[in-house]
Coordinates of N, CA and C in Angstrom, one line a residue:
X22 N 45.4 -106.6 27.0 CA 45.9 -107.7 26.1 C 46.7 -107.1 25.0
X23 N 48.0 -107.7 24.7 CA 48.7 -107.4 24.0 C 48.3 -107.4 22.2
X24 N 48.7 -107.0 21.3 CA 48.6 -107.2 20.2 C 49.3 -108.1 19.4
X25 N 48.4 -109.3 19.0 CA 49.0 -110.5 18.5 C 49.8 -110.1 16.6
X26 N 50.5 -110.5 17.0 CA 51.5 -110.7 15.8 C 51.1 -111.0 14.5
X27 N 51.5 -110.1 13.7 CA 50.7 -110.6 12.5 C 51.6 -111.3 11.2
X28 N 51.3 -112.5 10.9 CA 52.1 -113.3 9.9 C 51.2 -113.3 8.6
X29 N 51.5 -113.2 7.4 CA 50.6 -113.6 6.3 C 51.7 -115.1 5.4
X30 N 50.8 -115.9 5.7 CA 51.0 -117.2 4.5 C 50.8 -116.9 2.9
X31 N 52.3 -117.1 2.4 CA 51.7 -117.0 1.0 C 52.2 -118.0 0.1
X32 N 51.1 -119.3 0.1 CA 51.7 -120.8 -0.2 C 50.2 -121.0 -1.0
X33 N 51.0 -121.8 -1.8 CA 49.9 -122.5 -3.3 C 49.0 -123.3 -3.2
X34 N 49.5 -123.9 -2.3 CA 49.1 -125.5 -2.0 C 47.8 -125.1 -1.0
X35 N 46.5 -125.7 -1.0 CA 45.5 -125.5 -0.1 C 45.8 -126.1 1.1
X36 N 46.1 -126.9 0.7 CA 46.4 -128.1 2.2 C 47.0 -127.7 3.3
X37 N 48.6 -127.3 2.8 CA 49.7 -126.9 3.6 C 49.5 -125.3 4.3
X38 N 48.6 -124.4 3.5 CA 48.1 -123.2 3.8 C 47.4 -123.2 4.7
X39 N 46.5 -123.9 5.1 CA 45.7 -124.5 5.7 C 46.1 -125.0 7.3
X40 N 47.2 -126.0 7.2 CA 48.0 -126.8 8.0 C 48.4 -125.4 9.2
X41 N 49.1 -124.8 8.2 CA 50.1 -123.7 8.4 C 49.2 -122.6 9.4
X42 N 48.0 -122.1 9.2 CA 47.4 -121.2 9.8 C 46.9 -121.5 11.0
X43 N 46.4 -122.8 10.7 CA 45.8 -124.0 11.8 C 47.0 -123.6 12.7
X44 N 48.1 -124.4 12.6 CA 49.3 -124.1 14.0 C 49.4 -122.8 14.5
X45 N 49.9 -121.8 13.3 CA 50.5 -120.7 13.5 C 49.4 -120.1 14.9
X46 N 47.7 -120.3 14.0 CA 46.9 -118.8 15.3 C 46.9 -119.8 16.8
X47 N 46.9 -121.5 16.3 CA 47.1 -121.9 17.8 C 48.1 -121.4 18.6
X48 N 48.9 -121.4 17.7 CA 50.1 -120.8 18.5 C 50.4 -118.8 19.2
X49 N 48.8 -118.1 18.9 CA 48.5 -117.1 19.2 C 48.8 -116.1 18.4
X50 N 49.1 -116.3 16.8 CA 49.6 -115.2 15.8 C 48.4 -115.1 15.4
X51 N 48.2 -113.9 14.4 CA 46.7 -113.5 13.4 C 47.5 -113.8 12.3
X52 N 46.5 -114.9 11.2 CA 47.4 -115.3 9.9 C 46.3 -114.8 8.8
X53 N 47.3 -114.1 8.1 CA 46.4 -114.2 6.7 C 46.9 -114.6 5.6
X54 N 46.1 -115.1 4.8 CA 46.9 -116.3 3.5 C 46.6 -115.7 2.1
X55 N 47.7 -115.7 1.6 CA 47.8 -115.5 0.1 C 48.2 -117.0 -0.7
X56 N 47.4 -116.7 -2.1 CA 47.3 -118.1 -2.8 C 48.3 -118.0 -3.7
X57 N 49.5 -116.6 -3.7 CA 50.1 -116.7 -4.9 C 50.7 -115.2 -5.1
X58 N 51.9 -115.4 -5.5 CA 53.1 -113.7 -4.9 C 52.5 -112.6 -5.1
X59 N 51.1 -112.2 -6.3 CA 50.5 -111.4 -6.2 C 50.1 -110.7 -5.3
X60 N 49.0 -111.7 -5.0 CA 48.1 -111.2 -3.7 C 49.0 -111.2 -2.1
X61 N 50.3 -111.8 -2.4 CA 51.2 -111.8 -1.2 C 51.6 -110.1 -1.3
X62 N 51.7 -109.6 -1.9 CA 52.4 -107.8 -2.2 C 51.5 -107.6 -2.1
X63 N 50.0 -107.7 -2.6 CA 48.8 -106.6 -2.5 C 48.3 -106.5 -1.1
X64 N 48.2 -107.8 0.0 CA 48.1 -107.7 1.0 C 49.0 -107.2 2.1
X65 N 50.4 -107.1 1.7 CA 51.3 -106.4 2.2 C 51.2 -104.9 2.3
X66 N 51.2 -104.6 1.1 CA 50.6 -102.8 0.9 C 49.8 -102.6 1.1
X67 N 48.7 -103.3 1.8 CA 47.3 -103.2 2.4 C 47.8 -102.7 3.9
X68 N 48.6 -104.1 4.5 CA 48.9 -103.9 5.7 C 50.4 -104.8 6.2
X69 N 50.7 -104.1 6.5 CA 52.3 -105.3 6.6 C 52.5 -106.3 7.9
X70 N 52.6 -107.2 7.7 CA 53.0 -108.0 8.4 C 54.1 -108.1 9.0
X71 N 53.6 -108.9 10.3 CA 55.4 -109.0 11.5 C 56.4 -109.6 10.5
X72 N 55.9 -110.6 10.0 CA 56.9 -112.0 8.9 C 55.6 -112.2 8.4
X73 N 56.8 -113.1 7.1 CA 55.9 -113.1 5.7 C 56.6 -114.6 5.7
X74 N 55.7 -115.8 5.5 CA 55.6 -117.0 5.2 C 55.6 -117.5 4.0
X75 N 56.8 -117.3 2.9 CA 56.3 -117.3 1.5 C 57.2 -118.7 1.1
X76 N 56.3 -119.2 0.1 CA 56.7 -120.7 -0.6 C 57.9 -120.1 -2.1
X77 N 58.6 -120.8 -2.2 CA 59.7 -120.6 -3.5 C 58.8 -120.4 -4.5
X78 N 57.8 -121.6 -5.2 CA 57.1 -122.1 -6.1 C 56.1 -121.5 -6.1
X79 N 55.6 -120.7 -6.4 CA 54.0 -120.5 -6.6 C 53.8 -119.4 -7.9
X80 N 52.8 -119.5 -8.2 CA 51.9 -119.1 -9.5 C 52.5 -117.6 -10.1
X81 N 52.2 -116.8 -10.9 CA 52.4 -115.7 -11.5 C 53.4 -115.2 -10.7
X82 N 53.7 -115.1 -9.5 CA 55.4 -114.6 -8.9 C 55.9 -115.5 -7.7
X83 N 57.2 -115.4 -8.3 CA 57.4 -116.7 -7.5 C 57.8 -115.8 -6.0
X84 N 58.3 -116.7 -4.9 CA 58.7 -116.9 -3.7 C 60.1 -115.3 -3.7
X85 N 60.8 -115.6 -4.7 CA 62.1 -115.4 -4.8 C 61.7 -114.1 -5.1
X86 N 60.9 -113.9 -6.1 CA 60.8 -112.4 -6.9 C 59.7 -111.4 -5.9
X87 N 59.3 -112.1 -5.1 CA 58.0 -111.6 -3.9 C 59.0 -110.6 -3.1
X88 N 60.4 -111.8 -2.4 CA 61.5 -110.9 -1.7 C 62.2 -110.0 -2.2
X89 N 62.4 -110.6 -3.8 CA 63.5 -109.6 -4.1 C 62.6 -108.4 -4.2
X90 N 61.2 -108.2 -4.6 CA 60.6 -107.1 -4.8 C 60.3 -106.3 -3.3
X91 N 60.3 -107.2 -2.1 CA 60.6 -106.6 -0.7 C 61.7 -105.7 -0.5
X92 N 62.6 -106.7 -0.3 CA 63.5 -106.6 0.1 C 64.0 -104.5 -0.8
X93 N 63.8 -104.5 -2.4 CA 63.7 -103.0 -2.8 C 63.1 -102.1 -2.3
X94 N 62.3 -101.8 -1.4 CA 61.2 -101.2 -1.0 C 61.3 -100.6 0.3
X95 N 61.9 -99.6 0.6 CA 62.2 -99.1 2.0 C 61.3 -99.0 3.3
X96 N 60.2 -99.4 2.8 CA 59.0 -99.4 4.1 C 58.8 -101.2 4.2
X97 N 59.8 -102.1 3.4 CA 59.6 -103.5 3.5 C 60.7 -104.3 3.8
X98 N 61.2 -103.0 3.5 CA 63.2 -103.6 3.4 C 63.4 -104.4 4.3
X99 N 63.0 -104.6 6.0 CA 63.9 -104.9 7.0 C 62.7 -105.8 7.9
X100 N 61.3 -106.1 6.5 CA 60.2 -106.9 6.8 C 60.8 -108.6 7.1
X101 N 60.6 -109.5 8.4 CA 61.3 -110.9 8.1 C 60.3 -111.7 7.4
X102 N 61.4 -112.6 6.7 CA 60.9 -113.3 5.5 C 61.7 -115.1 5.8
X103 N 60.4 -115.6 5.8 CA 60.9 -117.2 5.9 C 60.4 -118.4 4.8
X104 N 61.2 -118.1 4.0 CA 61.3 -119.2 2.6 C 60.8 -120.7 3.0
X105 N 59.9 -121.2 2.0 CA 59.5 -122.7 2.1 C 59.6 -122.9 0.7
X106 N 60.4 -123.9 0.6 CA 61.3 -124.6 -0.1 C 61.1 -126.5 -0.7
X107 N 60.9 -126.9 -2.1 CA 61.0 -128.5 -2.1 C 62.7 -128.5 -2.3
X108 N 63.6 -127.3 -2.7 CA 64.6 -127.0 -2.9 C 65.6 -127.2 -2.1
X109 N 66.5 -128.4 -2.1 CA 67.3 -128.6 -1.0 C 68.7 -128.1 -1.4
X110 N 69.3 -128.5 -2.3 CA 70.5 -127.9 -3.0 C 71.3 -126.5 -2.5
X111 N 72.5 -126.9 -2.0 CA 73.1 -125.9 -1.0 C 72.9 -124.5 -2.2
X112 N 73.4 -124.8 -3.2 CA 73.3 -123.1 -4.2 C 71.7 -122.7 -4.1
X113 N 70.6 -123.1 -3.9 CA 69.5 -122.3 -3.7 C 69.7 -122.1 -2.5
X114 N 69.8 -122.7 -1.5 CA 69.6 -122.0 -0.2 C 70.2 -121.0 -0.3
X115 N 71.3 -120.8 -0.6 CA 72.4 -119.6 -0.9 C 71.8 -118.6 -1.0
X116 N 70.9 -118.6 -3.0 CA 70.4 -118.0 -3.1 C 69.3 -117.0 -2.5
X117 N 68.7 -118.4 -2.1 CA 67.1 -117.6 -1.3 C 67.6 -116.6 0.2
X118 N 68.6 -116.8 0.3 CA 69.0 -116.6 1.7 C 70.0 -115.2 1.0
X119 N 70.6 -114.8 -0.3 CA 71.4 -114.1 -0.9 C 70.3 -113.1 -0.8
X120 N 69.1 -113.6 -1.7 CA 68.3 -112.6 -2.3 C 67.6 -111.8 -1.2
X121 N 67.6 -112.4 0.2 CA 66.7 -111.4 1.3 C 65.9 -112.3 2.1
X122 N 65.9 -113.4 2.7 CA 64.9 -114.4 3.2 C 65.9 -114.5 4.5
X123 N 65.2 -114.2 5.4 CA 65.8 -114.3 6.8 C 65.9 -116.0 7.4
X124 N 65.2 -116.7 7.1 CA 65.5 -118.2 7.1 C 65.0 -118.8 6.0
X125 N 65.3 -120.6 5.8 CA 65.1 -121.0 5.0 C 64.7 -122.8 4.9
X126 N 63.4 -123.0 5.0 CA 63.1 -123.8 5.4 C 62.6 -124.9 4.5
X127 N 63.5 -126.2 4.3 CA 62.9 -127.3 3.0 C 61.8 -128.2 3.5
X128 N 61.1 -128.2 3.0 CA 59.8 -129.4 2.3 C 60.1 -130.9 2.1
X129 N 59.8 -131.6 3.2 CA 58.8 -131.8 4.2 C 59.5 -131.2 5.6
X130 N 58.6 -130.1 6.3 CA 59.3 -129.8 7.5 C 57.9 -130.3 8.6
X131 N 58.8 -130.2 9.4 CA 57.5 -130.6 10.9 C 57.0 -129.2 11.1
X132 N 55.8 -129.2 11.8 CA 55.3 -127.9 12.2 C 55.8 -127.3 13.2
X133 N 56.4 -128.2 14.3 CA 56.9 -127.9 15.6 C 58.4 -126.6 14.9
X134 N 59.3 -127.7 14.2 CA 60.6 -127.0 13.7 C 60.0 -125.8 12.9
X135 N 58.7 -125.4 11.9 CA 58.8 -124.0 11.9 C 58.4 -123.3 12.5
X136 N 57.5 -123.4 13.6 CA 56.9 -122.6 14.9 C 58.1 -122.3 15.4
X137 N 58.9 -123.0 15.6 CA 60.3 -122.5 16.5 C 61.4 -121.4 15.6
X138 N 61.4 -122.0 14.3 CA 62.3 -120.7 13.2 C 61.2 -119.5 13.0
X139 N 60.3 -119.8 13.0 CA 59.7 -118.3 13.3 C 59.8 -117.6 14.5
X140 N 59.7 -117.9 15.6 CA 60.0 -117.2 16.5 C 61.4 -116.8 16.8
X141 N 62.2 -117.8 16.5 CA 63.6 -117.6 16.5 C 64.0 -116.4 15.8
X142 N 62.9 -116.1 14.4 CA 63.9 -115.1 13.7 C 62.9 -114.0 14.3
X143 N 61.7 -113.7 14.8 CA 61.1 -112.7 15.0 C 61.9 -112.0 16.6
X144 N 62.1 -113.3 17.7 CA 63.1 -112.8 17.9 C 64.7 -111.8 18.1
X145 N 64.9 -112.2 16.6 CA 66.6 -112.0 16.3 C 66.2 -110.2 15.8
X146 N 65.2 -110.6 15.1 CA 64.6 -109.2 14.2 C 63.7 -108.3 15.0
X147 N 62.5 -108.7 15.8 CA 61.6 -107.8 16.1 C 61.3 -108.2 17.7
X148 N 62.7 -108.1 18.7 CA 62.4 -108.6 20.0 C 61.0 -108.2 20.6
X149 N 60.9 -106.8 20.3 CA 59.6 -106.4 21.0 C 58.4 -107.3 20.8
X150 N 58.2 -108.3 20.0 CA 57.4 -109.1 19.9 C 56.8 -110.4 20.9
X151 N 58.5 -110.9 21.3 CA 58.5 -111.6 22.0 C 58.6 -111.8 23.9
X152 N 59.0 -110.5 24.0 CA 59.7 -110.1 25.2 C 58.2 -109.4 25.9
X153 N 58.7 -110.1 27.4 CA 57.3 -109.8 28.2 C 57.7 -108.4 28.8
X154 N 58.8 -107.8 28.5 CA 59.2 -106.8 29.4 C 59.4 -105.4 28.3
X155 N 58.9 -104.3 27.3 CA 59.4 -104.1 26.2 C 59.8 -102.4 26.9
X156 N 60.8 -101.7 26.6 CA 61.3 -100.9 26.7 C 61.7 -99.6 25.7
X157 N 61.3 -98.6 25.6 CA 61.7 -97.7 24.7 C 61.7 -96.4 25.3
X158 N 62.8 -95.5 25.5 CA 62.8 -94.7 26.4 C 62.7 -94.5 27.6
X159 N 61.7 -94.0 28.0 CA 61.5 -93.9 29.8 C 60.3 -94.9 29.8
X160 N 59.6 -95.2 28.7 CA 58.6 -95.8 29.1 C 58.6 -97.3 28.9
X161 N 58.3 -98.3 29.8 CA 58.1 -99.8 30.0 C 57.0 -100.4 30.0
X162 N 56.6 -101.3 29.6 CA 55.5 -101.8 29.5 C 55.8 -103.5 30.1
X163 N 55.4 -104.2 30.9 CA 55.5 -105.3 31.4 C 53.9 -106.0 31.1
X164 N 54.2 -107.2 30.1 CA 53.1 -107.6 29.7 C 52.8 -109.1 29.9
X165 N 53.1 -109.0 31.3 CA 52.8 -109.8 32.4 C 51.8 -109.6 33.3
X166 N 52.3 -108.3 33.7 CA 51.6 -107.9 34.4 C 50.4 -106.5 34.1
X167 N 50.5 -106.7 32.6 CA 49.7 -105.4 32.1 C 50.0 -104.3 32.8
X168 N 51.5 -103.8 33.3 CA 52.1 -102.5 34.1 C 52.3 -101.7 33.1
X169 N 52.2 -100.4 33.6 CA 52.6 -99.6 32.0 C 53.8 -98.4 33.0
X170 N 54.9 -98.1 32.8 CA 55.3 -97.0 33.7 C 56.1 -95.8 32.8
X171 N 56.4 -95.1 33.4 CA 57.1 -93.5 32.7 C 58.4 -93.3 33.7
X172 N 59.5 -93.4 33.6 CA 60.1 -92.7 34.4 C 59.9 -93.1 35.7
X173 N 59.2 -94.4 35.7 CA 59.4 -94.9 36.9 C 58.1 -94.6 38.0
X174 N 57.2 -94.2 36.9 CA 55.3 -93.8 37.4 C 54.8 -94.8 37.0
X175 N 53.5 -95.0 38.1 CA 52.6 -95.9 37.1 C 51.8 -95.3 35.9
X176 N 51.3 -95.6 35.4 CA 50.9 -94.8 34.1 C 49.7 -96.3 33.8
X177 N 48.1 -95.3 34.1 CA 47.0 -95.9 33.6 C 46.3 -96.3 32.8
X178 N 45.8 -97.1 31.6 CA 46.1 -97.0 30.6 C 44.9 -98.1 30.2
X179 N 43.3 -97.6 29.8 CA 42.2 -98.5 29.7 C 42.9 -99.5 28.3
X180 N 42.4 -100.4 27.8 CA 42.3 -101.9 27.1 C 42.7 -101.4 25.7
X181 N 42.2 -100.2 25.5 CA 42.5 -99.7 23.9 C 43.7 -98.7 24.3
X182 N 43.8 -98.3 24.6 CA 44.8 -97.2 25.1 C 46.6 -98.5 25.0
X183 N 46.1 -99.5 25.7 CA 47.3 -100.3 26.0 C 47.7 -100.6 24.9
X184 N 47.1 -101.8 24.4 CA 47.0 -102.6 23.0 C 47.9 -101.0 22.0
X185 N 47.2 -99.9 21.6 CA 48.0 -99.1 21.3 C 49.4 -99.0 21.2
X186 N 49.9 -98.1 22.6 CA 51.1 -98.3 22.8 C 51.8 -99.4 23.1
X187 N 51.0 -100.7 23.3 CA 51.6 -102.1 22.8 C 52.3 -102.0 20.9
X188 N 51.3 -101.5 20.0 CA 51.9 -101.9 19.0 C 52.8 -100.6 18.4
X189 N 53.0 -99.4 18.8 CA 53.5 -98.3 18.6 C 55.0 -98.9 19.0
X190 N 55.1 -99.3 20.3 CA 56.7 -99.7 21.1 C 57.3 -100.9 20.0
X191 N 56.5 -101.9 19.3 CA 56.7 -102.8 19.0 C 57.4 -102.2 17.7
X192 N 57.0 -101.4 16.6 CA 57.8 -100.0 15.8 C 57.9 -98.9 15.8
X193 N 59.3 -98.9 17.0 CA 59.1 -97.1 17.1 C 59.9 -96.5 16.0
X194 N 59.5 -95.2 16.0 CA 59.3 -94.4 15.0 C 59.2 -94.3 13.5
X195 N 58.1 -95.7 13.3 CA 57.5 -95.8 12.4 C 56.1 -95.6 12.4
X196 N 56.0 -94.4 11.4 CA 54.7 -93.4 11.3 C 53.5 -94.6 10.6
X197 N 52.4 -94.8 11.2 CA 51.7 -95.6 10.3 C 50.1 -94.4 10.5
X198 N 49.2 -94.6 9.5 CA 48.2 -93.9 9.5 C 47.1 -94.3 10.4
X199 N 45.7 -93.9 10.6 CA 44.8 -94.0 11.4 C 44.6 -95.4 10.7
X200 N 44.3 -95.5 9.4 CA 43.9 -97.0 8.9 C 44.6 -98.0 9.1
X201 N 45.8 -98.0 9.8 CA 46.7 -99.3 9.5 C 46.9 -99.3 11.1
X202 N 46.3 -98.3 12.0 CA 46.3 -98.4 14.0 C 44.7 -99.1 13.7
X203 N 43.6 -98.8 12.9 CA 42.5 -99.3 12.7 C 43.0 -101.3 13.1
X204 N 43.0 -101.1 12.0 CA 43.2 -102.6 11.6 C 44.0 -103.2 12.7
X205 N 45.2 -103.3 13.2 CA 46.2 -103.9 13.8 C 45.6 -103.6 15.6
X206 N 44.9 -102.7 15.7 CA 44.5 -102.3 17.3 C 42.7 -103.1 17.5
X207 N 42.4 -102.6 16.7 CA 40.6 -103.1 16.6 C 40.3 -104.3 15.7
X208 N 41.3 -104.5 14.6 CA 41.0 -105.4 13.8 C 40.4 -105.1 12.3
X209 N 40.4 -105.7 11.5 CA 39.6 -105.4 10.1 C 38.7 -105.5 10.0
X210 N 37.8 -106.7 10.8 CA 36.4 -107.4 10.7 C 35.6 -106.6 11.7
X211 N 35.9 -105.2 12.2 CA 35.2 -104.2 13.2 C 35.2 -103.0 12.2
X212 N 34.2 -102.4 12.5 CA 34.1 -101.0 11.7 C 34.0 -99.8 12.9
X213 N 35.3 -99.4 12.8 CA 34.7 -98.0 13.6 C 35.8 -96.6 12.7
X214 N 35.0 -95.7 13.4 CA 36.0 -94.3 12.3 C 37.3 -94.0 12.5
X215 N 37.4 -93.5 11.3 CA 38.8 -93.4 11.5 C 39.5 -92.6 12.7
X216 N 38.7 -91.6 13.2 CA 38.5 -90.3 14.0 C 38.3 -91.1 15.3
X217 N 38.6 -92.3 15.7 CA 38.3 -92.9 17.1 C 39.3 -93.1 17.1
X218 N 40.5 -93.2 16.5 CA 41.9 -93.1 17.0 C 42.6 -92.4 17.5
X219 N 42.2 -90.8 16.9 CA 42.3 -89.9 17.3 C 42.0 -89.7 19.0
X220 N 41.1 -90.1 18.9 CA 40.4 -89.8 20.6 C 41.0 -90.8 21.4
X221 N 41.3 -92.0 21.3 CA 42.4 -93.1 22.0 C 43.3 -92.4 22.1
X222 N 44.4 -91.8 20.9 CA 45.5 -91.5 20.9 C 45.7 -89.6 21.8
X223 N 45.1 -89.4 22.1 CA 44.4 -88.1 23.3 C 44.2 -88.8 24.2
X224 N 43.8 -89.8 24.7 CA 43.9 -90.4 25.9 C 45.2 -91.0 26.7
X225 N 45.9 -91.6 25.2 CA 47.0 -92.5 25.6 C 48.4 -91.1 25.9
X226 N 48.3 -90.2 25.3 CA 49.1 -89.1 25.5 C 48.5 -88.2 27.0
X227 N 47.4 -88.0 27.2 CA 47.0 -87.8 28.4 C 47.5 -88.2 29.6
X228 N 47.8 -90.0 29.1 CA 48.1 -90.3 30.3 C 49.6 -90.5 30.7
X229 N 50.4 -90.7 29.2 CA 51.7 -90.9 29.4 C 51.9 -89.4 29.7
X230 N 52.2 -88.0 29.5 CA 52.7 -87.4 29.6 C 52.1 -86.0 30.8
X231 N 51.7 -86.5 31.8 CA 51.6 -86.5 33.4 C 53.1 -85.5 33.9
X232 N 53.2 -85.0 33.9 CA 54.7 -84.4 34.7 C 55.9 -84.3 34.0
X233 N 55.3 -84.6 32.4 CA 56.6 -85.1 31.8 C 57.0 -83.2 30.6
X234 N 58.3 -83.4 30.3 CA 58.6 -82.7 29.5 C 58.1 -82.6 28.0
X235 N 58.4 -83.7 27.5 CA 58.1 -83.8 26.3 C 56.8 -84.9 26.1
X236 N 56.2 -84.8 24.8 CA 55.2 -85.8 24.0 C 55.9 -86.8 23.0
X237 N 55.8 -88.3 23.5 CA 56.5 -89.2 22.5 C 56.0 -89.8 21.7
X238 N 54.7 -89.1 21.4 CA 54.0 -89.8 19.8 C 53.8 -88.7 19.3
X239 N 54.3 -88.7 18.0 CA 54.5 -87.5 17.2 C 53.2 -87.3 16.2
X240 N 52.7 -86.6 16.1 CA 51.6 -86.6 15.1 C 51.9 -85.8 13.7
X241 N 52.0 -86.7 12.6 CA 52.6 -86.3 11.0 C 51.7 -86.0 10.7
X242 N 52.0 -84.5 10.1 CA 50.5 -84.1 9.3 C 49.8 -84.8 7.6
X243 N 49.2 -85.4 7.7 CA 48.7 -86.2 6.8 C 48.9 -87.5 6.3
X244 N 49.8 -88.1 7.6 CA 49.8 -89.2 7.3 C 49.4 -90.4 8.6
X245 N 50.0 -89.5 9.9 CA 49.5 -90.4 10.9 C 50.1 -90.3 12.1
X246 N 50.4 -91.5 13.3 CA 50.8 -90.9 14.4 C 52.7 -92.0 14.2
X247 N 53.7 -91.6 15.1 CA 54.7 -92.5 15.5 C 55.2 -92.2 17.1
X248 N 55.8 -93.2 17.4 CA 56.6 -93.3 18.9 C 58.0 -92.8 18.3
X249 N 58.0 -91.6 18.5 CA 59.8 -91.4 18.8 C 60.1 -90.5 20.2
X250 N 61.5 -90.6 20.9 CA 62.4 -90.3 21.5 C 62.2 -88.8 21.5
X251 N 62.0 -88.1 20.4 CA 62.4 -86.2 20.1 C 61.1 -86.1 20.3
X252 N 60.8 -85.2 21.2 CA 59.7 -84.1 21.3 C 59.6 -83.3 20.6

């Protein structure tokens, strides 16, 4: 099974937060909600999100200053961001859309029409997310058929092993540490050590690199593992 997409809500309103998460995990995403631009950045630097669902209006930082404070940040810079808005006025859209918000969506919207602009832009931004077929290098993953191949090998690959190089392909050559493959492969609400990644990521290399020349997960000394191309 693939690794579901992670969105975090960060809207004021209980109701609509609520509404919002309700659809989004029906719709098979993992959501987590922030009550306010604070906790929207602290949960970010916790763990980052596919897209970030953030309201214009909300408490101690707003909507606007959440992005513009992204959008600075080179490990967030190219994070997608979908503005909710009571703001209809073509010069704010401008703005919100100026300042770094990959769409921009006004208040009252249907849930159907943002289910579809979120994907729309996760598609435009983060195809691997969406696509049953994901490609990087020699290696293919068809998540249809849970096929994994190399070069045109089948390539074996138990339930944790997969999910892995499911979310590795999804950012390649972005180095992330054992705690943030924790979270995003096993989940937050599981406790296991950090050092069982390690032993996954020895298996998932075991089995991709069978006959092959090079190793395409790089192991950064002290910070963690990535999928790149250079051996």
């Amino acid at each position: 099974m693939s690794v579901k997409p992670y969105i975090i809500i960060a809207e004021d309103e209980d109701a609509l937060s609520t509404l919002l998460q309700y659809n989004l995990e029906k719709e098979g995403y993992e959501v987590g909600v922030a009550i306010d631009g604070d906790e929207a950045l602290m949960m970010i630097n916790e763990r980052q999100p596919d897209l970030l669902v953030c309201d214009w209006m909300m408490p101690k930082v707003s909507g606007i200053e959440v992005t513009r404070r992204l959008r600075a940040q080179t490990e967030t810079r190219n994070l997608p961001i979908v503005m909710l808005t009571a703001r209809s006025e073509e010069t704010d859209r401008i703005r919100g859309l100026d300042t770094g918000a990959d769409d921009y969506v006004i208040k009252p919207f249907s849930m159907v029409e943002l289910v579809a602009r979120i994907r729309a832009v996760l598609r435009r931004i983060r195809p691997g997310l969406s696509e049953d077929r994901v490609t990087f290098g020699e290696i293919v993953i068809d998540r249809l058929s849970h096929r994994v191949q190399r070069s045109g090998r089948d390539v074996h690959l138990g339930p944790t092993e997969y999910k892995l190089l499911d979310y590795l392909m999804q950012h390649p050559k972005r180095v992330f540490s054992r705690e943030q493959l924790l979270d995003a492969v096993w989940g937050n609400d599981v406790y296991v050590e950090a050092r069982t990644v390690d032993v996954h990521i020895g298996r998932l290399r075991k089995a991709l690199n069978a006959d092959t020349d090079y190793d395409p997960i790089r192991t950064v000394r002290s910070a963690g593992y990535s999928l790149d191309l250079q051996g």
